[in-house]
One Martini backbone bead per residue (centre of mass of N, CA, C, O) as a GRO file, in nm:
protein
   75
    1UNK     BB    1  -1.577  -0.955   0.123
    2UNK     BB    2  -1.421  -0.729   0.266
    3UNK     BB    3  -1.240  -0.675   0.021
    4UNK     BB    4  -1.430  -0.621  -0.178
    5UNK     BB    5  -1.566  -0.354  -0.033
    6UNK     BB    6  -1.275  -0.214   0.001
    7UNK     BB    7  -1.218  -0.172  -0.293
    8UNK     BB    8  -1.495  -0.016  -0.392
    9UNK     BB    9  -1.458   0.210  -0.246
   10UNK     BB   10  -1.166   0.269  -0.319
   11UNK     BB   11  -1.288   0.361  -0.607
   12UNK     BB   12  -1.513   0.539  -0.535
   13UNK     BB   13  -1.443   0.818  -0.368
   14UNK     BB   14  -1.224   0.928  -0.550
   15UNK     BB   15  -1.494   1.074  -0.721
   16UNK     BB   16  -1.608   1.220  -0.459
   17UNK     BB   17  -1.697   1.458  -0.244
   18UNK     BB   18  -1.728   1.520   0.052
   19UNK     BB   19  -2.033   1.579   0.017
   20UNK     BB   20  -2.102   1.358  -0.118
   21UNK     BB   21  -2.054   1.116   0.056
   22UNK     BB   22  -2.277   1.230   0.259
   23UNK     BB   23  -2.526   1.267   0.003
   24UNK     BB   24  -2.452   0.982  -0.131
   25UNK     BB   25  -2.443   0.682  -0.032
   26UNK     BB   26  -2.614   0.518  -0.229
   27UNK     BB   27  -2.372   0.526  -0.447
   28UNK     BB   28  -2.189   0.321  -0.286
   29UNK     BB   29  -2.396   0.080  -0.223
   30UNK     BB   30  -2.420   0.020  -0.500
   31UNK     BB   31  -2.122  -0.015  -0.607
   32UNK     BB   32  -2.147  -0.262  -0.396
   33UNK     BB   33  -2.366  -0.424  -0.496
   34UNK     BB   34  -2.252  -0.475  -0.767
   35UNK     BB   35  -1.964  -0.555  -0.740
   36UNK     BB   36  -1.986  -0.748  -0.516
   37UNK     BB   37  -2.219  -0.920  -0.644
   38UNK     BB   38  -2.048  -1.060  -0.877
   39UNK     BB   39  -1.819  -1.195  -0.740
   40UNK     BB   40  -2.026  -1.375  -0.509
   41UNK     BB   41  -2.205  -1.557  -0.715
   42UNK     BB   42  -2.043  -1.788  -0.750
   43UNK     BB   43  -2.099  -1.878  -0.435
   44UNK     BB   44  -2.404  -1.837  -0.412
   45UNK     BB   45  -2.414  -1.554  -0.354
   46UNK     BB   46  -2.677  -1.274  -0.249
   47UNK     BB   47  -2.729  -0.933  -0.248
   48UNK     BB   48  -3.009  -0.726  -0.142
   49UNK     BB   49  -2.816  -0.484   0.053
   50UNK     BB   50  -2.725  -0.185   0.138
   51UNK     BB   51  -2.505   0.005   0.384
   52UNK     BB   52  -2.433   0.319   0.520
   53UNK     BB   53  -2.307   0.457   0.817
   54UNK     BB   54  -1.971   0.486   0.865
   55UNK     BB   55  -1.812   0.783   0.837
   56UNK     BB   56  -1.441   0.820   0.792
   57UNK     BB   57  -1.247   1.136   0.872
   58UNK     BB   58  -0.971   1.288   0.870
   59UNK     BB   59  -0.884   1.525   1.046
   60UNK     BB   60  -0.730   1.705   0.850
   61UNK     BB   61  -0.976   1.753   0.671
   62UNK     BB   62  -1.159   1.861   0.894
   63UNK     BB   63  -0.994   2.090   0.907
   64UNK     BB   64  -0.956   2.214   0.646
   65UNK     BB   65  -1.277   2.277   0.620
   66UNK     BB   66  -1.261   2.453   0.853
   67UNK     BB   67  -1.128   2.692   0.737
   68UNK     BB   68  -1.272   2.742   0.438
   69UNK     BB   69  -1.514   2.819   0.590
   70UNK     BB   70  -1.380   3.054   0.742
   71UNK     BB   71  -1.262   3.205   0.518
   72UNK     BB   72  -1.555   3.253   0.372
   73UNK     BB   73  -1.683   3.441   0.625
   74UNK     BB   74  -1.481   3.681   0.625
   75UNK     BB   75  -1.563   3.753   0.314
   0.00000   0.00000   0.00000
């Protein structure tokens, strides 16, 4: 079931921008529970709910975006 939900995170996450990912976590759960709901259905199991609640974002990232941000205040 972690590969799937790894599988379809890694296909969601870079469709949304960084702010996108974090005001918009239901989109990714829902594309988790379409997804991975369909895979394992075969199996037996059905999800019911998905939860996003940990996103981790590397620094550079973090770094590179506010970088962006001060220098848009300079302006």
């Amino acid at each position: 079931i972690t590969s799937y939900v790894f599988d379809v995170v890694r296909s969601e996450v870079p469709k949304l921008t960084i702010d996108e990912i974090f005001n918009e976590k239901g989109k990714i759960a829902r594309a988790i529970k379409e997804g991975v709901g369909e895979a394992i259905e075969e199996f037996g199991y059905k999800i019911i709910q998905t939860l996003v609640t940990d996103i981790e974002v590397d620094s550079r990232i973090i770094k590179a975006m506010s970088d962006i941000v001060a220098s848009e205040r300079e302006k």
